[in-house]
PDB file of C-alpha atoms and ligand atoms in Angstrom:
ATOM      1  CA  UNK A 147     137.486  50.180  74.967  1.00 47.00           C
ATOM      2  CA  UNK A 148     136.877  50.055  78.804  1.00 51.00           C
ATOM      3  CA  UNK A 149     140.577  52.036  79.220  1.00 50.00           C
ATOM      4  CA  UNK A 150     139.333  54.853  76.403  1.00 54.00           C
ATOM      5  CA  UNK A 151     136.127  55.125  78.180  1.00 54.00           C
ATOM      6  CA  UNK A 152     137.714  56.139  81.537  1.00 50.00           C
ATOM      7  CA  UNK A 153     140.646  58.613  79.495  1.00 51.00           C
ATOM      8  CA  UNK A 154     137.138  60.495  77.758  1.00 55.00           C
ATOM      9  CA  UNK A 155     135.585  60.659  81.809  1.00 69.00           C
ATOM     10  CA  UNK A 156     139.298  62.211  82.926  1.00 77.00           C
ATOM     11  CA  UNK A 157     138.736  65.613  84.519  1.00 75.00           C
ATOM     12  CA  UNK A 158     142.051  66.590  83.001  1.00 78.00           C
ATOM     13  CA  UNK A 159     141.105  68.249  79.296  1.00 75.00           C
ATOM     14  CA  UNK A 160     144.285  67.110  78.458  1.00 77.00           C
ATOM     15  CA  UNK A 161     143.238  63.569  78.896  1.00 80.00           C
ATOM     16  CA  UNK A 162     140.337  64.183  77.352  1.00 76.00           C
ATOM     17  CA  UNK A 163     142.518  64.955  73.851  1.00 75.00           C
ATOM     18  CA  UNK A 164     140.859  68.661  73.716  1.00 74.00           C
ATOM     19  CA  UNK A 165     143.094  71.302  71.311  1.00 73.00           C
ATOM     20  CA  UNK A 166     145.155  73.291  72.959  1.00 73.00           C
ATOM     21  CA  UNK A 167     144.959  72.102  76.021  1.00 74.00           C
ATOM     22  CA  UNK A 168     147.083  72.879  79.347  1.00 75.00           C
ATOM     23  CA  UNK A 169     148.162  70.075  81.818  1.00 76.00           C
ATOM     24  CA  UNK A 170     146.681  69.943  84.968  1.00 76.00           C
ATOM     25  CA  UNK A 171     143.475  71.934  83.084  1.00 75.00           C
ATOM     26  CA  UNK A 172     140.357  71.122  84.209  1.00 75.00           C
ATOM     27  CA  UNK A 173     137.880  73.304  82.999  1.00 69.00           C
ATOM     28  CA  UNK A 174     137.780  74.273  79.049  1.00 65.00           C
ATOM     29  CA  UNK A 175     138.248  77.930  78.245  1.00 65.00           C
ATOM     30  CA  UNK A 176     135.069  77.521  75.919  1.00 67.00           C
ATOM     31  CA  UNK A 177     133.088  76.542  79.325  1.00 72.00           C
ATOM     32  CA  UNK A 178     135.056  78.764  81.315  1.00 78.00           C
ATOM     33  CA  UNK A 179     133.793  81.892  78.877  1.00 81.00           C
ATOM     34  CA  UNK A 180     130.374  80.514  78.271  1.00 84.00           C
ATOM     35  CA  UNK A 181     130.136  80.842  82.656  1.00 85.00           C
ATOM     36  CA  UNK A 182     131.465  84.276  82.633  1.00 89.00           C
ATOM     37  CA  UNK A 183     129.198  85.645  80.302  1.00 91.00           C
ATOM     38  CA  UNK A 184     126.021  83.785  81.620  1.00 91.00           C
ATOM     39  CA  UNK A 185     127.047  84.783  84.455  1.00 91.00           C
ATOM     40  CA  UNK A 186     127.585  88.121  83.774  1.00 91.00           C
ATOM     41  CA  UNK A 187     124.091  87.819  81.646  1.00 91.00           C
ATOM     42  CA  UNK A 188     121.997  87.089  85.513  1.00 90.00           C
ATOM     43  CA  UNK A 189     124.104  89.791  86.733  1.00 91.00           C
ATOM     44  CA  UNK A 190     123.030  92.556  84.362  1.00 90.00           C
ATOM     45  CA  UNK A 191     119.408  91.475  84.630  1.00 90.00           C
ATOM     46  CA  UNK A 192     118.929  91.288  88.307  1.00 89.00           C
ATOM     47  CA  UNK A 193     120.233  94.867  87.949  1.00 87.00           C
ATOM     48  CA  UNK A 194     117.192  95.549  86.535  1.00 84.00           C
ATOM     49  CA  UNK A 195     114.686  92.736  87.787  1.00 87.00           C
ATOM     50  CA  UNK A 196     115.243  93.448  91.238  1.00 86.00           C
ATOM     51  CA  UNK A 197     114.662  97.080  91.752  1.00 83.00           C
ATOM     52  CA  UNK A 198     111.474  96.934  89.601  1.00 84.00           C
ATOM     53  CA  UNK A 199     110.368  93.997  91.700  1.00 82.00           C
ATOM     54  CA  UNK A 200     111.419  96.407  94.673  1.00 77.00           C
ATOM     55  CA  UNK A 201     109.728  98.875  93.507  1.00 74.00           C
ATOM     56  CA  UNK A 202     106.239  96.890  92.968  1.00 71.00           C
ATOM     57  CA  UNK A 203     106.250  94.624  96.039  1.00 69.00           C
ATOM     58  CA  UNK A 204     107.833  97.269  98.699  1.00 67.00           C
ATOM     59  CA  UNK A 205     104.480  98.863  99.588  1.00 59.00           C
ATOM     60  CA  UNK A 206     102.477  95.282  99.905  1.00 60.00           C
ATOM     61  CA  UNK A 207     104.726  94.752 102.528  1.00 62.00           C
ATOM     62  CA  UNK A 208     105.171  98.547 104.355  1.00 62.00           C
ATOM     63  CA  UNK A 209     102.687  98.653 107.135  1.00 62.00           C
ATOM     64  CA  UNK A 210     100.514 102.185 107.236  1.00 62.00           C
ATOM     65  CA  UNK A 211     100.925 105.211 109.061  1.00 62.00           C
ATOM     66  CA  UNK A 212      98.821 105.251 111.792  1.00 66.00           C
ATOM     67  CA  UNK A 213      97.543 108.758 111.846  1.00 79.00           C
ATOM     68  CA  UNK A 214      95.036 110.366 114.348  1.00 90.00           C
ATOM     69  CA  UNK A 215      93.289 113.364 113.164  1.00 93.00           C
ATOM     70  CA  UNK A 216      90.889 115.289 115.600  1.00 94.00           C
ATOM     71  CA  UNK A 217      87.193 115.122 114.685  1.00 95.00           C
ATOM     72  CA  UNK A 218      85.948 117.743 117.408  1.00 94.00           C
ATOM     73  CA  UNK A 219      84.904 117.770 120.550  1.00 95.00           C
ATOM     74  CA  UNK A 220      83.428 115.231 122.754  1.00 95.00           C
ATOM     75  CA  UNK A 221      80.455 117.687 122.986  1.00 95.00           C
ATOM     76  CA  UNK A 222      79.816 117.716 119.296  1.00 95.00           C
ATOM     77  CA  UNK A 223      78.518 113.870 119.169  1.00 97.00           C
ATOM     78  CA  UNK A 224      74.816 112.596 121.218  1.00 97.00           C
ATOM     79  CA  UNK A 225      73.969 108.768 121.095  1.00 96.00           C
ATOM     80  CA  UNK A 226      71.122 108.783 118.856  1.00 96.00           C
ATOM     81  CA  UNK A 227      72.014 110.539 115.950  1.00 96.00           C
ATOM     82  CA  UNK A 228      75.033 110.572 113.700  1.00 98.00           C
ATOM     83  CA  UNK A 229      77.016 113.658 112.820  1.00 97.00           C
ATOM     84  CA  UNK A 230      79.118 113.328 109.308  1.00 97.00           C
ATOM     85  CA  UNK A 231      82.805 114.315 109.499  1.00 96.00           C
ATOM     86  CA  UNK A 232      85.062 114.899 106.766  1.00 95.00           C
ATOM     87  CA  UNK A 233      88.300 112.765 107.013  1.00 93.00           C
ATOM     88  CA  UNK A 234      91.865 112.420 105.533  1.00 90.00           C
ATOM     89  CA  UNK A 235      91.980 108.667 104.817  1.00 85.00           C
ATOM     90  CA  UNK A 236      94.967 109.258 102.838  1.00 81.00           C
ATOM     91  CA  UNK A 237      97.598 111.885 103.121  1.00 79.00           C
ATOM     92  CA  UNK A 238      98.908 114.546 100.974  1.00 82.00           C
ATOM     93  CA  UNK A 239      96.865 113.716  97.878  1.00 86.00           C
ATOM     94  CA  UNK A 240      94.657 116.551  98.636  1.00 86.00           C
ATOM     95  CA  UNK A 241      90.575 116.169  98.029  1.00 87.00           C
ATOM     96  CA  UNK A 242      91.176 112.639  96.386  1.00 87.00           C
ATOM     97  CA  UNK A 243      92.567 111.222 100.275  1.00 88.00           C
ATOM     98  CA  UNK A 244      89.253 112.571 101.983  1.00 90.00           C
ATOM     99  CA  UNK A 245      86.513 110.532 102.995  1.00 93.00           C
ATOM    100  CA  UNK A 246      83.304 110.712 105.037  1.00 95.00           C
ATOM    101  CA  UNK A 247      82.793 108.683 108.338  1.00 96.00           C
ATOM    102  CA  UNK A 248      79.902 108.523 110.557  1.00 98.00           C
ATOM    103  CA  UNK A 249      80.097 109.481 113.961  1.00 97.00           C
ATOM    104  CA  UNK A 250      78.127 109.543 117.126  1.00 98.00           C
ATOM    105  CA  UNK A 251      78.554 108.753 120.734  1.00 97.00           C
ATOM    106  CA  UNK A 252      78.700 104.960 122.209  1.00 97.00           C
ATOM    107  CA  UNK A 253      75.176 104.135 123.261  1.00 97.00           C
ATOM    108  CA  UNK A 254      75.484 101.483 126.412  1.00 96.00           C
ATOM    109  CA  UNK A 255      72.191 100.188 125.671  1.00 96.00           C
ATOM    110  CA  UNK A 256      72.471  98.975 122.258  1.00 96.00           C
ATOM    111  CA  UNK A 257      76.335  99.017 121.711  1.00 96.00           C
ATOM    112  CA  UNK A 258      76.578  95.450 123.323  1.00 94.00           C
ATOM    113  CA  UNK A 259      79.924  94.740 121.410  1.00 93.00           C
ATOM    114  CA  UNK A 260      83.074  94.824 123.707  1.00 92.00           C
ATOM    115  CA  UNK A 261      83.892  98.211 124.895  1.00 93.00           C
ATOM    116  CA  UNK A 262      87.378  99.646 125.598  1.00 92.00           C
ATOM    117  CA  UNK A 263      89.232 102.745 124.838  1.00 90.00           C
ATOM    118  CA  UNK A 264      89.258 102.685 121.151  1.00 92.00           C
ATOM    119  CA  UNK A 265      85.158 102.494 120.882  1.00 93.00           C
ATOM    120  CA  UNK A 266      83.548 105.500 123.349  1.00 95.00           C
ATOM    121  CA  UNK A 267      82.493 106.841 120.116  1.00 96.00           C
ATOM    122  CA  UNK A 268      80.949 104.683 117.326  1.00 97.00           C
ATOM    123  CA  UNK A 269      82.891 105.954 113.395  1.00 97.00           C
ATOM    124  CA  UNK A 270      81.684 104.338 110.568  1.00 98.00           C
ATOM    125  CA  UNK A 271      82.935 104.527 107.321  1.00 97.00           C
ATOM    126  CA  UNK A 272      80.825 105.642 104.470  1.00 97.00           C
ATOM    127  CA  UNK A 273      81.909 102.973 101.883  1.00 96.00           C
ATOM    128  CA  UNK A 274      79.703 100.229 101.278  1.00 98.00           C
ATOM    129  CA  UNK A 275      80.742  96.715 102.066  1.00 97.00           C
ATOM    130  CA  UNK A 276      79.514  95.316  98.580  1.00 97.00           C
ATOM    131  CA  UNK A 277      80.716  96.881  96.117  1.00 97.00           C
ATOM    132  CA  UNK A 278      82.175 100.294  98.072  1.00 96.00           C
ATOM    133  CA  UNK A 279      80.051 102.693  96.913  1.00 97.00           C
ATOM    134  CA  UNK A 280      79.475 105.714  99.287  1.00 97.00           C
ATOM    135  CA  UNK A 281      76.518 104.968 101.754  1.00 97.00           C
ATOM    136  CA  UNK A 282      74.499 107.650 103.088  1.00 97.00           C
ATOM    137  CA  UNK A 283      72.962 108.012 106.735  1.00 97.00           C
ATOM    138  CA  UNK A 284      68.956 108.803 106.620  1.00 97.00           C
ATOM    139  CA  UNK A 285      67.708 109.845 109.534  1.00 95.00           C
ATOM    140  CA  UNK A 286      64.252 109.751 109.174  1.00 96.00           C
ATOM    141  CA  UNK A 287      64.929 106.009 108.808  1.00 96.00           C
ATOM    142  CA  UNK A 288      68.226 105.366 110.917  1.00 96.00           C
ATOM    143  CA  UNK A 289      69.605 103.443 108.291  1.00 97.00           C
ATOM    144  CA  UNK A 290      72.544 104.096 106.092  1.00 98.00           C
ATOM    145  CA  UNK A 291      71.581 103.157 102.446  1.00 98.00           C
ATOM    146  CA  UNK A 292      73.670 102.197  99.703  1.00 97.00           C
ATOM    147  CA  UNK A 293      72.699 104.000  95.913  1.00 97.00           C
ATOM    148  CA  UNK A 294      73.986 101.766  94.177  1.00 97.00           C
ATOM    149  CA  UNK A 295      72.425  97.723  94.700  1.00 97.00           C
ATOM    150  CA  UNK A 296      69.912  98.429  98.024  1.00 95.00           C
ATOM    151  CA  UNK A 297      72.477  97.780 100.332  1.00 97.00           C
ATOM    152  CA  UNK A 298      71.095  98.621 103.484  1.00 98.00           C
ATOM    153  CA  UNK A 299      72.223  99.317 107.085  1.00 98.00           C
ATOM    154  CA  UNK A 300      70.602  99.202 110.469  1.00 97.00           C
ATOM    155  CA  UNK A 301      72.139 102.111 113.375  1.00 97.00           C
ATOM    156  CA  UNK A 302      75.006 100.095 114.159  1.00 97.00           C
ATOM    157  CA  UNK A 303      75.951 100.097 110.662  1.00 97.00           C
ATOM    158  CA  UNK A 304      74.696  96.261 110.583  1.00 98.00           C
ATOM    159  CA  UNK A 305      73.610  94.501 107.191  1.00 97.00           C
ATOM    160  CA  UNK A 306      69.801  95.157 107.558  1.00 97.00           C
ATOM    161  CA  UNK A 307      69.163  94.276 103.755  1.00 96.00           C
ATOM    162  CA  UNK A 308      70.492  93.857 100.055  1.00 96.00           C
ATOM    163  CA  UNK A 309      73.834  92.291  98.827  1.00 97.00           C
ATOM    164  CA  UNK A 310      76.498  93.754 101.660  1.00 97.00           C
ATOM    165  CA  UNK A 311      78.650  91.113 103.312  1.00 97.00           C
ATOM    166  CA  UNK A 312      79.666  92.626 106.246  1.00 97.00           C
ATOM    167  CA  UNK A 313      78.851  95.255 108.654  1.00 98.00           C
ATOM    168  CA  UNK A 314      80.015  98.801 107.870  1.00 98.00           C
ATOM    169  CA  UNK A 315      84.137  99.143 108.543  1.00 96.00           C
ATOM    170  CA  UNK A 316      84.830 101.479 111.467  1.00 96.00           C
ATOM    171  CA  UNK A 317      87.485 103.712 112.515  1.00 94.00           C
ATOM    172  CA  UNK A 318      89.420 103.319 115.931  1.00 93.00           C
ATOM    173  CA  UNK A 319      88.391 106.498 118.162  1.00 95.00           C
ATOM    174  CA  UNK A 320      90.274 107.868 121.406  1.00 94.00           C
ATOM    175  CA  UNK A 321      89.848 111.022 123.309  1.00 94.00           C
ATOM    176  CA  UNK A 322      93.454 111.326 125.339  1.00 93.00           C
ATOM    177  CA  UNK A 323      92.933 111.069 129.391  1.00 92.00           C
ATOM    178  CA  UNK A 324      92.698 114.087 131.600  1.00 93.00           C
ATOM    179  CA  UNK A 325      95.674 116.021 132.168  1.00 91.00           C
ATOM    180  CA  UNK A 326      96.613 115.647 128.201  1.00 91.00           C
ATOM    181  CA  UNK A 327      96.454 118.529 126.181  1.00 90.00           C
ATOM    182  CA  UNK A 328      94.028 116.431 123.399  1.00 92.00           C
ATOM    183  CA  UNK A 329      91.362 115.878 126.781  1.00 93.00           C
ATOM    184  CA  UNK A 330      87.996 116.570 125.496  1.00 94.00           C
ATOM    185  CA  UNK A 331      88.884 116.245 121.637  1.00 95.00           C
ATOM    186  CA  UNK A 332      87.605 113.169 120.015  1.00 96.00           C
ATOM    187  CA  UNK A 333      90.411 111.588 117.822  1.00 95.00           C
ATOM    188  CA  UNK A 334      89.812 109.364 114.943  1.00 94.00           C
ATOM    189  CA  UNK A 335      92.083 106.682 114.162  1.00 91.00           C
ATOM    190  CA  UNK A 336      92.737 103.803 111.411  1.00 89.00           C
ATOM    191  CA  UNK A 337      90.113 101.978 109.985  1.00 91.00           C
ATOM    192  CA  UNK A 338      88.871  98.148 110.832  1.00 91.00           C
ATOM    193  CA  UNK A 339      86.358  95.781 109.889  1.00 94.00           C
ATOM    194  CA  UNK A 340      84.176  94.122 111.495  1.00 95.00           C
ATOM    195  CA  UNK A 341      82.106  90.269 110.945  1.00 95.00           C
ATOM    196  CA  UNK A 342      78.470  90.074 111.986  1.00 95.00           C
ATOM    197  CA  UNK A 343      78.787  90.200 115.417  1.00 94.00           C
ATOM    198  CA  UNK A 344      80.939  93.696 115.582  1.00 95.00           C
ATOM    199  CA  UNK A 345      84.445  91.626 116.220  1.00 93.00           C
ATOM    200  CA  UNK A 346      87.318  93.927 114.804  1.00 92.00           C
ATOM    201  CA  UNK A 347      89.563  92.535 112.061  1.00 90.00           C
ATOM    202  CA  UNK A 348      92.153  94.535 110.478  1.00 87.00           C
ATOM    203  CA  UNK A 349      90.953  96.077 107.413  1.00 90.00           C
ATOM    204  CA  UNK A 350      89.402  93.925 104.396  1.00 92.00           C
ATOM    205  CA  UNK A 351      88.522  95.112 101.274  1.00 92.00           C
ATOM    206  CA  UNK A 352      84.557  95.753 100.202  1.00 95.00           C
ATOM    207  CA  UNK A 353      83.085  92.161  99.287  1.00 95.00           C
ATOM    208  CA  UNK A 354      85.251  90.320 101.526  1.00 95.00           C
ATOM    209  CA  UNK A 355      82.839  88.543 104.241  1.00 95.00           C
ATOM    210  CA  UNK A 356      84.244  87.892 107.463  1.00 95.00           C
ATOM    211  CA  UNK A 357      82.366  85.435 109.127  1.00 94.00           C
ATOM    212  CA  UNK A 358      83.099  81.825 109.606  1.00 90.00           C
ATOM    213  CA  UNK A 359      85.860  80.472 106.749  1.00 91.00           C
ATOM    214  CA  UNK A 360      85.711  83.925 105.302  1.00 89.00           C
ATOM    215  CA  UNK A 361      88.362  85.292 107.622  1.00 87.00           C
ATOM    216  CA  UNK A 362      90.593  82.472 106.113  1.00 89.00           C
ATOM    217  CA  UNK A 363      89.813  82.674 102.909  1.00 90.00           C
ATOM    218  CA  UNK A 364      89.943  86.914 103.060  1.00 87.00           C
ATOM    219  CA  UNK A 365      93.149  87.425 104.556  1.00 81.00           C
ATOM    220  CA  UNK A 366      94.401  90.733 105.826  1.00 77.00           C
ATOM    221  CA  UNK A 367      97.041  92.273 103.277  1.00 72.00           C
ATOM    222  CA  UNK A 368     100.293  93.124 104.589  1.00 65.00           C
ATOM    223  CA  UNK A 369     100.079  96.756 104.400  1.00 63.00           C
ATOM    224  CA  UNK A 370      97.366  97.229 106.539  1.00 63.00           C
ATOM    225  CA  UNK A 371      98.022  98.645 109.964  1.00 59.00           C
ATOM    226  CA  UNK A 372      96.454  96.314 112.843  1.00 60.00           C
ATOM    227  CA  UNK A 373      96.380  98.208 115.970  1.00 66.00           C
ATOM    228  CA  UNK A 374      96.720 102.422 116.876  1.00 71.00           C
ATOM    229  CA  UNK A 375      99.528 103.442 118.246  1.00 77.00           C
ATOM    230  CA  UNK A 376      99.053 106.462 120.817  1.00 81.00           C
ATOM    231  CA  UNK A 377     102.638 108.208 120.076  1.00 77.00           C
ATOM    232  CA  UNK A 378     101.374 110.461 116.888  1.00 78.00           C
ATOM    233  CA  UNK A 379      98.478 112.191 118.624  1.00 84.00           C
ATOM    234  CA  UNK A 380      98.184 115.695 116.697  1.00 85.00           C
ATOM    235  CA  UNK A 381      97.355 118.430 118.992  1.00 84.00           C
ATOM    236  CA  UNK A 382      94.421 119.996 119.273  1.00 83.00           C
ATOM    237  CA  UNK A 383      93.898 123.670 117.465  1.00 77.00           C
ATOM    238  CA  UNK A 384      95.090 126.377 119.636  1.00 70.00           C
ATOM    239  CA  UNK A 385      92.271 128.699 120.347  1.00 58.00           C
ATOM    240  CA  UNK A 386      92.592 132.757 119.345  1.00 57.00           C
ATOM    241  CA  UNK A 387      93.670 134.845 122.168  1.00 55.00           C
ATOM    242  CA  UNK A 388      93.971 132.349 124.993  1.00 49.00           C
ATOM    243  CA  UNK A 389      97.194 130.957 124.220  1.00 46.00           C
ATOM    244  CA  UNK A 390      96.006 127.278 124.983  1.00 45.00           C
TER     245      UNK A 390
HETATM  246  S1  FES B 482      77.838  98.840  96.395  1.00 91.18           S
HETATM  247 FE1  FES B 482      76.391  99.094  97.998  1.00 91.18          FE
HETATM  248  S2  FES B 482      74.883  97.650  97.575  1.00 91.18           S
HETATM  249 FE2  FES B 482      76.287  97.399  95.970  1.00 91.18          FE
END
């Protein structure tokens, strides 16, 4: 019994008494077809799994163009008021890729947050941080105020009142140095976000708070593009009859 026991556990199938088999076999033609054709069976569906999977997951993972578009002139903006541009958020979808964003000039006095290049002048984006409905800057008021649940908004673009989670998201802004053809054109740049006290993050989606554990539990996506980049400044509109 012990003897047949080890002949059945031979590697050989000709030990093992299998039909038609060849000495010095190891592997049964039955098994040998059954891995071909599984095999070939993963092959022909990865062809097809893996480009659709391609195909969905590629953007997550492609970071954005960072595109500067120039808003106007450093002239066109004052501190205490805000002056509504229409943007390009996203290109070459036509009217659909516009947006609006809120713009006026950095105010020392009451734009405490860190100041640096990107931040001489103060672009908010129109699109509520509740829900993202469009907000709209009143005047009368200095607030912007949100149609659609009371979400309100002091100057800064702070949560003044109503269900918002965060401040209003902001766009990066740069106005090239002297000596650059851009000099004296304000440039807007990619979007951020910002928690409570005006930090940037890269960009979150509406309802996504960003203070305390929310940063963690919020995380940016992949696609999103963290800092600007200064090497696709567009240049400014050439001016009828002066050649510049
Ligand atoms: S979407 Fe603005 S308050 Fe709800």
């Amino acid at each position: 019994m012990p003897a047949d026991r080890h002949k059945q556990s031979s590697k050989y199938t000709a030990d093992r008494g299998m039909p038609g088999a060849f000495a010095g076999e190891t592997v049964t033609r039955r098994r040998f077809m059954s891995g071909v054709a599984q095999g070939a069976g993963g092959i022909a569906a990865a062809s097809f799994a893996l480009p659709a999977l391609g195909f969905a997951l590629g953007p997550v993972f492609k970071r954005q163009q960072l595109d500067w578009q120039i808003i106007g002139t450093t002239n066109d903006f004052v501190e205490t008021s805000y002056v509504t541009k229409v943007i390009t958020i996203v290109q070459g979808i036509g009217e659909a890729g516009k947006s609006i964003a809120y713009v006026r000039k950095r105010d020392p006095a009451i734009d405490t947050e860190p100041h640096d290049q990107w931040n001489n002048w103060i672009a908010l984006s129109n699109r509520c941080m509740h829900l993202g409905c469009p907000v709209r800057y009143v005047e009368a008021a200095q607030r912007f105020i949100c149609p659609c649940h009371g979400g309100i908004y002091n100057f800064r673009g702070e949560v003044a009142g109503g269900p918002p989670v965060r401040p209003l998201d902001r766009f990066y802004t740069y106005e090239p140095p002297e000596g650059h053809p851009g000099h004296g054109y304000v440039y807007l740049g990619p979007r951020y976000s910002v928690n409570s006290e005006l930090q940037r993050f890269s960009p979150r989606d509406p309802g996504e708070p960003l203070d305390g554990i929310g940063q963690y539990l919020y995380p940016s996506r992949f696609d999103t593009a963290v800092r600007p980049t200064l090497n696709n400044l567009p240049l400014p509109p050439t001016v009828p009859g002066t050649g510049s």
